[in-house]
mmCIF file of C-alpha atoms and ligand atoms in Angstrom:
data_model
loop_
_atom_site.group_PDB
_atom_site.id
_atom_site.type_symbol
_atom_site.label_atom_id
_atom_site.label_comp_id
_atom_site.label_asym_id
_atom_site.label_seq_id
_atom_site.Cartn_x
_atom_site.Cartn_y
_atom_site.Cartn_z
ATOM 1 C CA MET S 1206 -105.072 -33.424 7.362
ATOM 2 C CA GLU S 1207 -104.635 -32.088 10.891
ATOM 3 C CA THR S 1208 -102.003 -33.399 13.279
ATOM 4 C CA ALA S 1209 -102.510 -33.729 17.047
ATOM 5 C CA THR S 1210 -99.931 -34.708 19.632
ATOM 6 C CA THR S 1211 -102.097 -34.324 22.741
ATOM 7 C CA ILE S 1212 -105.126 -36.228 23.998
ATOM 8 C CA SER S 1213 -107.034 -32.986 24.592
ATOM 9 C CA ALA S 1214 -106.523 -31.842 20.977
ATOM 10 C CA VAL S 1215 -107.864 -35.172 19.642
ATOM 11 C CA ARG S 1216 -110.878 -35.052 21.946
ATOM 12 C CA GLU S 1217 -111.704 -31.499 20.977
ATOM 13 C CA ARG S 1218 -111.515 -32.243 17.244
ATOM 14 C CA VAL S 1219 -113.467 -35.504 17.411
ATOM 15 C CA ARG S 1220 -116.179 -34.022 19.641
ATOM 16 C CA ARG S 1221 -116.785 -31.242 17.125
ATOM 17 C CA TRP S 1222 -117.205 -33.818 14.348
ATOM 18 C CA ARG S 1223 -119.520 -35.827 16.536
ATOM 19 C CA ALA S 1224 -121.618 -32.734 17.270
ATOM 20 C CA GLU S 1225 -121.978 -32.366 13.473
ATOM 21 C CA GLY S 1226 -123.300 -35.944 13.380
ATOM 22 C CA ARG S 1227 -120.204 -37.421 11.660
ATOM 23 C CA ARG S 1228 -119.325 -41.087 12.006
ATOM 24 C CA ILE S 1229 -115.714 -41.527 13.144
ATOM 25 C CA ALA S 1230 -113.509 -44.336 11.799
ATOM 26 C CA PHE S 1231 -110.160 -45.048 13.453
ATOM 27 C CA VAL S 1232 -107.018 -46.924 12.385
ATOM 28 C CA PRO S 1233 -104.407 -47.441 15.135
ATOM 29 C CA THR S 1234 -100.869 -48.054 13.826
ATOM 30 C CA MET S 1235 -97.265 -48.025 14.960
ATOM 31 C CA GLY S 1236 -96.275 -46.005 11.888
ATOM 32 C CA ASN S 1237 -93.722 -46.918 9.221
ATOM 33 C CA LEU S 1238 -96.725 -47.195 6.968
ATOM 34 C CA HIS S 1239 -96.840 -49.362 3.859
ATOM 35 C CA THR S 1240 -99.502 -50.373 1.341
ATOM 36 C CA GLY S 1241 -101.018 -52.739 3.908
ATOM 37 C CA HIS S 1242 -101.773 -49.808 6.224
ATOM 38 C CA VAL S 1243 -103.201 -47.766 3.356
ATOM 39 C CA SER S 1244 -105.678 -50.594 2.754
ATOM 40 C CA LEU S 1245 -106.801 -50.210 6.400
ATOM 41 C CA ILE S 1246 -107.477 -46.512 5.826
ATOM 42 C CA GLU S 1247 -109.367 -47.395 2.645
ATOM 43 C CA ALA S 1248 -111.469 -49.905 4.599
ATOM 44 C CA ALA S 1249 -112.103 -47.198 7.206
ATOM 45 C CA ARG S 1250 -113.323 -44.841 4.473
ATOM 46 C CA SER S 1251 -116.236 -47.104 3.640
ATOM 47 C CA HIS S 1252 -117.328 -47.204 7.286
ATOM 48 C CA GLY S 1253 -117.033 -43.603 8.443
ATOM 49 C CA GLU S 1254 -117.148 -39.962 7.421
ATOM 50 C CA ARG S 1255 -114.103 -38.705 9.336
ATOM 51 C CA PHE S 1256 -110.875 -40.720 9.628
ATOM 52 C CA VAL S 1257 -108.419 -40.711 12.478
ATOM 53 C CA ALA S 1258 -105.126 -42.635 12.450
ATOM 54 C CA SER S 1259 -102.698 -42.930 15.339
ATOM 55 C CA ILE S 1260 -98.961 -43.398 14.998
ATOM 56 C CA PHE S 1261 -97.536 -44.648 18.270
ATOM 57 C CA VAL S 1262 -94.778 -47.187 18.848
ATOM 58 C CA ASN S 1263 -96.142 -48.606 22.080
ATOM 59 C CA PRO S 1264 -93.346 -49.535 24.517
ATOM 60 C CA MET S 1265 -95.690 -51.674 26.621
ATOM 61 C CA GLN S 1266 -96.101 -54.296 23.890
ATOM 62 C CA PHE S 1267 -92.360 -54.888 23.370
ATOM 63 C CA GLY S 1268 -90.418 -57.370 25.518
ATOM 64 C CA PRO S 1269 -87.038 -56.425 27.045
ATOM 65 C CA ASN S 1270 -85.077 -58.129 24.233
ATOM 66 C CA GLU S 1271 -87.326 -57.000 21.379
ATOM 67 C CA ASP S 1272 -86.952 -54.270 18.779
ATOM 68 C CA PHE S 1273 -88.643 -51.247 20.470
ATOM 69 C CA ALA S 1274 -85.546 -49.023 20.191
ATOM 70 C CA HIS S 1275 -84.886 -50.040 16.577
ATOM 71 C CA TYR S 1276 -88.479 -50.276 15.348
ATOM 72 C CA PRO S 1277 -88.515 -48.224 12.103
ATOM 73 C CA ARG S 1278 -89.882 -44.700 12.687
ATOM 74 C CA THR S 1279 -90.703 -42.638 9.579
ATOM 75 C CA PRO S 1280 -93.060 -39.847 10.759
ATOM 76 C CA ALA S 1281 -92.720 -37.496 7.757
ATOM 77 C CA GLN S 1282 -93.391 -40.275 5.249
ATOM 78 C CA ASP S 1283 -96.282 -41.578 7.405
ATOM 79 C CA ALA S 1284 -97.897 -38.127 7.472
ATOM 80 C CA ARG S 1285 -97.624 -37.871 3.684
ATOM 81 C CA MET S 1286 -99.159 -41.316 3.149
ATOM 82 C CA LEU S 1287 -102.016 -40.674 5.557
ATOM 83 C CA ALA S 1288 -102.834 -37.326 3.966
ATOM 84 C CA GLU S 1289 -102.850 -38.958 0.513
ATOM 85 C CA ALA S 1290 -105.104 -41.741 1.789
ATOM 86 C CA GLY S 1291 -107.664 -39.153 2.927
ATOM 87 C CA CYS S 1292 -107.030 -39.250 6.674
ATOM 88 C CA ASN S 1293 -108.502 -36.218 8.482
ATOM 89 C CA LEU S 1294 -106.601 -36.369 11.758
ATOM 90 C CA MET S 1295 -103.263 -37.958 12.596
ATOM 91 C CA PHE S 1296 -102.599 -38.529 16.313
ATOM 92 C CA MET S 1297 -98.872 -38.815 16.990
ATOM 93 C CA PRO S 1298 -98.341 -38.655 20.770
ATOM 94 C CA GLU S 1299 -95.116 -38.899 22.761
ATOM 95 C CA VAL S 1300 -94.788 -41.850 25.138
ATOM 96 C CA ALA S 1301 -95.348 -39.527 28.166
ATOM 97 C CA GLU S 1302 -98.696 -38.394 26.745
ATOM 98 C CA ILE S 1303 -100.000 -41.977 26.709
ATOM 99 C CA TYR S 1304 -98.172 -43.178 29.841
ATOM 100 C CA PRO S 1305 -97.829 -40.124 32.123
ATOM 101 C CA ASN S 1306 -96.761 -42.371 35.024
ATOM 102 C CA GLY S 1307 -94.500 -44.546 32.866
ATOM 103 C CA SER S 1308 -95.561 -47.709 31.042
ATOM 104 C CA GLU S 1309 -94.089 -50.115 33.623
ATOM 105 C CA ARG S 1310 -96.611 -49.445 36.399
ATOM 106 C CA ALA S 1311 -99.532 -48.211 34.324
ATOM 107 C CA THR S 1312 -103.031 -49.650 34.742
ATOM 108 C CA ARG S 1313 -103.427 -52.557 32.331
ATOM 109 C CA VAL S 1314 -106.161 -54.265 30.368
ATOM 110 C CA ALA S 1315 -105.651 -58.024 30.032
ATOM 111 C CA VAL S 1316 -107.510 -60.690 28.070
ATOM 112 C CA PRO S 1317 -106.333 -63.912 29.728
ATOM 113 C CA GLY S 1318 -106.359 -67.213 27.847
ATOM 114 C CA LEU S 1319 -106.476 -65.870 24.304
ATOM 115 C CA SER S 1320 -103.396 -63.747 25.064
ATOM 116 C CA ASP S 1321 -101.349 -66.632 26.455
ATOM 117 C CA THR S 1322 -101.372 -68.944 23.440
ATOM 118 C CA LEU S 1323 -99.566 -68.835 20.030
ATOM 119 C CA CYS S 1324 -97.596 -65.528 19.917
ATOM 120 C CA GLY S 1325 -98.488 -64.909 23.570
ATOM 121 C CA GLU S 1326 -96.484 -67.955 24.581
ATOM 122 C CA PHE S 1327 -93.355 -66.580 22.895
ATOM 123 C CA ARG S 1328 -93.902 -62.887 23.689
ATOM 124 C CA PRO S 1329 -95.078 -62.804 27.324
ATOM 125 C CA GLY S 1330 -96.918 -59.554 28.125
ATOM 126 C CA HIS S 1331 -97.123 -58.521 24.451
ATOM 127 C CA PHE S 1332 -100.892 -58.728 24.090
ATOM 128 C CA GLU S 1333 -101.474 -57.067 27.456
ATOM 129 C CA GLY S 1334 -99.493 -54.132 26.038
ATOM 130 C CA VAL S 1335 -101.624 -54.183 22.897
ATOM 131 C CA THR S 1336 -104.992 -54.345 24.674
ATOM 132 C CA THR S 1337 -103.931 -51.654 27.137
ATOM 133 C CA VAL S 1338 -102.898 -49.186 24.450
ATOM 134 C CA VAL S 1339 -105.870 -49.981 22.203
ATOM 135 C CA ALA S 1340 -108.282 -49.490 25.140
ATOM 136 C CA LYS S 1341 -106.626 -46.138 25.872
ATOM 137 C CA LEU S 1342 -106.767 -45.080 22.225
ATOM 138 C CA PHE S 1343 -110.459 -46.054 22.063
ATOM 139 C CA HIS S 1344 -111.119 -43.872 25.152
ATOM 140 C CA ILE S 1345 -109.247 -40.977 23.565
ATOM 141 C CA VAL S 1346 -110.714 -41.146 20.040
ATOM 142 C CA GLU S 1347 -114.121 -42.686 20.889
ATOM 143 C CA PRO S 1348 -114.498 -44.052 17.339
ATOM 144 C CA ASP S 1349 -117.683 -45.584 15.948
ATOM 145 C CA VAL S 1350 -115.595 -48.012 13.898
ATOM 146 C CA ALA S 1351 -111.991 -49.231 14.204
ATOM 147 C CA VAL S 1352 -110.071 -51.157 11.556
ATOM 148 C CA PHE S 1353 -107.360 -53.761 12.221
ATOM 149 C CA GLY S 1354 -105.441 -55.940 9.777
ATOM 150 C CA GLU S 1355 -106.213 -59.656 9.638
ATOM 151 C CA LYS S 1356 -102.480 -60.320 9.318
ATOM 152 C CA ASP S 1357 -102.432 -59.901 13.113
ATOM 153 C CA PHE S 1358 -105.240 -62.433 13.442
ATOM 154 C CA GLN S 1359 -104.627 -63.245 17.101
ATOM 155 C CA GLN S 1360 -104.443 -59.541 17.956
ATOM 156 C CA LEU S 1361 -107.770 -58.922 16.220
ATOM 157 C CA THR S 1362 -109.390 -61.880 18.030
ATOM 158 C CA ILE S 1363 -108.156 -60.581 21.392
ATOM 159 C CA ILE S 1364 -109.325 -57.020 20.697
ATOM 160 C CA ARG S 1365 -112.747 -58.359 19.684
ATOM 161 C CA ARG S 1366 -112.949 -60.171 23.035
ATOM 162 C CA MET S 1367 -111.871 -57.034 24.934
ATOM 163 C CA VAL S 1368 -114.499 -54.921 23.175
ATOM 164 C CA THR S 1369 -117.224 -57.473 23.997
ATOM 165 C CA ASP S 1370 -116.111 -58.034 27.593
ATOM 166 C CA LEU S 1371 -115.745 -54.316 28.379
ATOM 167 C CA CYS S 1372 -118.914 -53.290 26.475
ATOM 168 C CA MET S 1373 -116.965 -50.814 24.357
ATOM 169 C CA PRO S 1374 -119.259 -49.016 21.897
ATOM 170 C CA VAL S 1375 -117.091 -49.564 18.826
ATOM 171 C CA THR S 1376 -117.569 -51.783 15.767
ATOM 172 C CA LEU S 1377 -114.432 -53.662 14.719
ATOM 173 C CA ILE S 1378 -113.582 -54.313 11.094
ATOM 174 C CA GLY S 1379 -110.933 -56.836 10.030
ATOM 175 C CA ALA S 1380 -109.179 -55.873 6.788
ATOM 176 C CA PRO S 1381 -107.676 -58.637 4.587
ATOM 177 C CA THR S 1382 -103.899 -59.092 4.565
ATOM 178 C CA VAL S 1383 -102.118 -57.272 1.757
ATOM 179 C CA ARG S 1384 -99.375 -59.338 0.116
ATOM 180 C CA GLU S 1385 -96.372 -58.746 -2.112
ATOM 181 C CA ALA S 1386 -96.617 -60.344 -5.595
ATOM 182 C CA ASP S 1387 -94.830 -63.484 -4.306
ATOM 183 C CA GLY S 1388 -97.275 -63.913 -1.409
ATOM 184 C CA LEU S 1389 -95.220 -62.438 1.444
ATOM 185 C CA ALA S 1390 -97.532 -60.554 3.825
ATOM 186 C CA MET S 1391 -96.617 -56.861 3.996
ATOM 187 C CA SER S 1392 -95.025 -55.910 7.280
ATOM 188 C CA SER S 1393 -92.734 -53.198 8.604
ATOM 189 C CA ARG S 1394 -90.463 -55.990 9.810
ATOM 190 C CA ASN S 1395 -89.854 -57.267 6.237
ATOM 191 C CA GLN S 1396 -87.202 -54.564 5.920
ATOM 192 C CA TYR S 1397 -85.049 -56.441 8.463
ATOM 193 C CA LEU S 1398 -84.586 -59.209 5.837
ATOM 194 C CA THR S 1399 -81.365 -59.550 3.830
ATOM 195 C CA ASP S 1400 -81.748 -60.273 0.076
ATOM 196 C CA ASP S 1401 -81.248 -63.967 0.691
ATOM 197 C CA GLU S 1402 -83.799 -64.040 3.529
ATOM 198 C CA ARG S 1403 -86.274 -62.043 1.445
ATOM 199 C CA ARG S 1404 -86.064 -64.783 -1.238
ATOM 200 C CA LYS S 1405 -86.945 -67.415 1.383
ATOM 201 C CA ALA S 1406 -89.726 -65.438 3.103
ATOM 202 C CA PRO S 1407 -92.578 -66.294 0.640
ATOM 203 C CA LEU S 1408 -92.248 -69.879 1.848
ATOM 204 C CA ILE S 1409 -94.340 -68.843 4.856
ATOM 205 C CA HIS S 1410 -97.347 -68.135 2.653
ATOM 206 C CA GLN S 1411 -96.688 -71.239 0.515
ATOM 207 C CA THR S 1412 -96.585 -73.465 3.600
ATOM 208 C CA LEU S 1413 -99.790 -71.953 4.990
ATOM 209 C CA SER S 1414 -101.460 -72.447 1.596
ATOM 210 C CA ALA S 1415 -100.420 -76.116 1.507
ATOM 211 C CA ALA S 1416 -101.934 -76.618 4.984
ATOM 212 C CA VAL S 1417 -105.176 -74.955 3.889
ATOM 213 C CA GLU S 1418 -105.341 -77.250 0.855
ATOM 214 C CA ARG S 1419 -105.139 -80.305 3.137
ATOM 215 C CA LEU S 1420 -107.964 -78.917 5.296
ATOM 216 C CA ARG S 1421 -110.012 -78.176 2.176
ATOM 217 C CA ALA S 1422 -109.538 -81.815 1.137
ATOM 218 C CA ALA S 1423 -111.151 -82.784 4.488
ATOM 219 C CA ASP S 1424 -107.864 -83.927 6.070
ATOM 220 C CA LYS S 1425 -108.581 -84.043 9.829
ATOM 221 C CA ASP S 1426 -105.102 -85.000 10.970
ATOM 222 C CA PHE S 1427 -104.416 -81.534 12.347
ATOM 223 C CA ALA S 1428 -101.282 -82.621 14.228
ATOM 224 C CA ALA S 1429 -99.766 -83.998 11.001
ATOM 225 C CA ILE S 1430 -100.628 -80.799 9.112
ATOM 226 C CA GLU S 1431 -98.861 -78.783 11.834
ATOM 227 C CA ARG S 1432 -95.838 -81.102 11.776
ATOM 228 C CA VAL S 1433 -95.468 -80.904 7.997
ATOM 229 C CA GLY S 1434 -95.755 -77.089 8.104
ATOM 230 C CA THR S 1435 -93.125 -76.795 10.852
ATOM 231 C CA ASP S 1436 -90.741 -79.204 9.077
ATOM 232 C CA SER S 1437 -91.060 -77.470 5.740
ATOM 233 C CA LEU S 1438 -90.220 -74.053 7.291
ATOM 234 C CA GLU S 1439 -87.306 -75.522 9.238
ATOM 235 C CA ARG S 1440 -85.886 -77.299 6.196
ATOM 236 C CA SER S 1441 -85.537 -73.932 4.456
ATOM 237 C CA GLY S 1442 -83.726 -72.346 7.376
ATOM 238 C CA LEU S 1443 -86.642 -70.556 9.034
ATOM 239 C CA ARG S 1444 -87.120 -71.016 12.784
ATOM 240 C CA PRO S 1445 -90.856 -71.328 13.448
ATOM 241 C CA ASP S 1446 -92.115 -70.479 16.954
ATOM 242 C CA TYR S 1447 -95.302 -72.324 16.034
ATOM 243 C CA PHE S 1448 -97.317 -73.548 13.060
ATOM 244 C CA ALA S 1449 -100.867 -74.146 14.277
ATOM 245 C CA VAL S 1450 -104.297 -75.123 12.983
ATOM 246 C CA ARG S 1451 -107.001 -73.495 15.114
ATOM 247 C CA ARG S 1452 -110.699 -72.636 15.165
ATOM 248 C CA ALA S 1453 -111.043 -69.197 13.605
ATOM 249 C CA ASP S 1454 -113.627 -67.900 16.067
ATOM 250 C CA ASP S 1455 -111.763 -68.454 19.351
ATOM 251 C CA LEU S 1456 -108.319 -69.890 18.454
ATOM 252 C CA GLY S 1457 -109.189 -73.155 20.213
ATOM 253 C CA PRO S 1458 -108.073 -76.557 18.883
ATOM 254 C CA PRO S 1459 -110.250 -77.726 15.993
ATOM 255 C CA ASP S 1460 -112.199 -80.978 15.969
ATOM 256 C CA ALA S 1461 -114.026 -83.048 13.357
ATOM 257 C CA ASP S 1462 -116.994 -80.598 13.396
ATOM 258 C CA THR S 1463 -114.939 -77.425 12.868
ATOM 259 C CA ARG S 1464 -115.952 -75.540 9.728
ATOM 260 C CA HIS S 1465 -114.023 -72.275 10.042
ATOM 261 C CA PHE S 1466 -110.276 -72.720 10.419
ATOM 262 C CA VAL S 1467 -107.303 -70.443 10.699
ATOM 263 C CA VAL S 1468 -103.762 -71.685 10.140
ATOM 264 C CA LEU S 1469 -101.253 -69.408 11.839
ATOM 265 C CA THR S 1470 -97.497 -69.260 12.036
ATOM 266 C CA ALA S 1471 -94.732 -67.107 13.473
ATOM 267 C CA ALA S 1472 -91.256 -67.796 12.160
ATOM 268 C CA ARG S 1473 -87.897 -66.190 12.684
ATOM 269 C CA LEU S 1474 -85.774 -65.429 9.650
ATOM 270 C CA GLY S 1475 -82.500 -63.647 10.397
ATOM 271 C CA ARG S 1476 -83.346 -60.601 12.572
ATOM 272 C CA ALA S 1477 -87.038 -60.691 11.645
ATOM 273 C CA ARG S 1478 -89.898 -62.482 13.348
ATOM 274 C CA LEU S 1479 -92.632 -62.785 10.715
ATOM 275 C CA ILE S 1480 -96.249 -63.744 11.342
ATOM 276 C CA ASP S 1481 -98.925 -64.750 8.862
ATOM 277 C CA ASN S 1482 -102.136 -66.758 8.693
ATOM 278 C CA LEU S 1483 -104.790 -68.022 6.295
ATOM 279 C CA GLN S 1484 -108.436 -68.692 7.041
ATOM 280 C CA LEU S 1485 -110.633 -71.371 5.523
ATOM 281 C CA ALA S 1486 -114.415 -71.597 5.854
ATOM 282 C CA LEU S 1487 -115.797 -74.955 4.670
HETATM 283 O O1 PAF B 959 -100.920 -53.764 15.059
HETATM 284 C C1 PAF B 959 -100.274 -52.785 15.500
HETATM 285 O O2 PAF B 959 -99.657 -52.030 14.741
HETATM 286 C C2 PAF B 959 -100.257 -52.517 16.994
HETATM 287 O O3 PAF B 959 -100.233 -53.689 17.728
HETATM 288 C C3 PAF B 959 -101.410 -51.588 17.457
HETATM 289 C C4 PAF B 959 -102.756 -52.233 17.228
HETATM 290 C C5 PAF B 959 -101.332 -50.269 16.704
HETATM 291 C C6 PAF B 959 -101.275 -51.313 18.953
HETATM 292 O O4 PAF B 959 -100.062 -50.694 19.252
#
């Protein structure tokens, strides 16, 4: 596996592969890789012939009181995991390489509406940071295919909209959420949990599953399903930002004709803010 820290080095490498007729698959990450990320690389392998992964903790997507400074950074371990997963090129830029004029006043890419609901309501500016950095990474790598985890369902929906609206020539693949044996979705932020919090955390998946079962049984009282989900998280000491039943295609409110649902939640547990979701197609 090669490592690049500059945009010009990535472009040079990728353009040579492209000249050889290779299909390029790309997995953007913020590092601190775990099995969930490896599954993204594995998904990328079935869609491309050369694999690029980026490791970049993007300051623009963190709010002033969020965990940018403390976000776990494990570059040596990440490089080892990527090499083992068959990655060909790891792009690990400094902040100044991506934001030469600083991230505060940089040109931005925004997807209004979709970015303002759910997590967007509680993390103002977060998705604008995500779409800006992903657009930049797409311009740098120019992948044929890019893979994102479905755990970040809203993020994936927003990036899909950006790619459509800006006519970006990239195919997006959503990779299923990878879970611990007790159902907890894998996340770098799980390591913020104390032992006691870690024991409570699987309740997020259990509560989402209970909501999905009600939808499967043709329960159309979406407000009641949301209320029960919120209450059950709160009763166990979690602090949900939201517990929402939405249409899976555009995150709008469902109605009696909706067939493809997603139930999403974000809940705080100690220092961690955990997100998860489950889809249901009837
Ligand atoms: O999902 C993430 O890890 C990040 O939001 C992403 C897509 C790498 C952009 O920084």
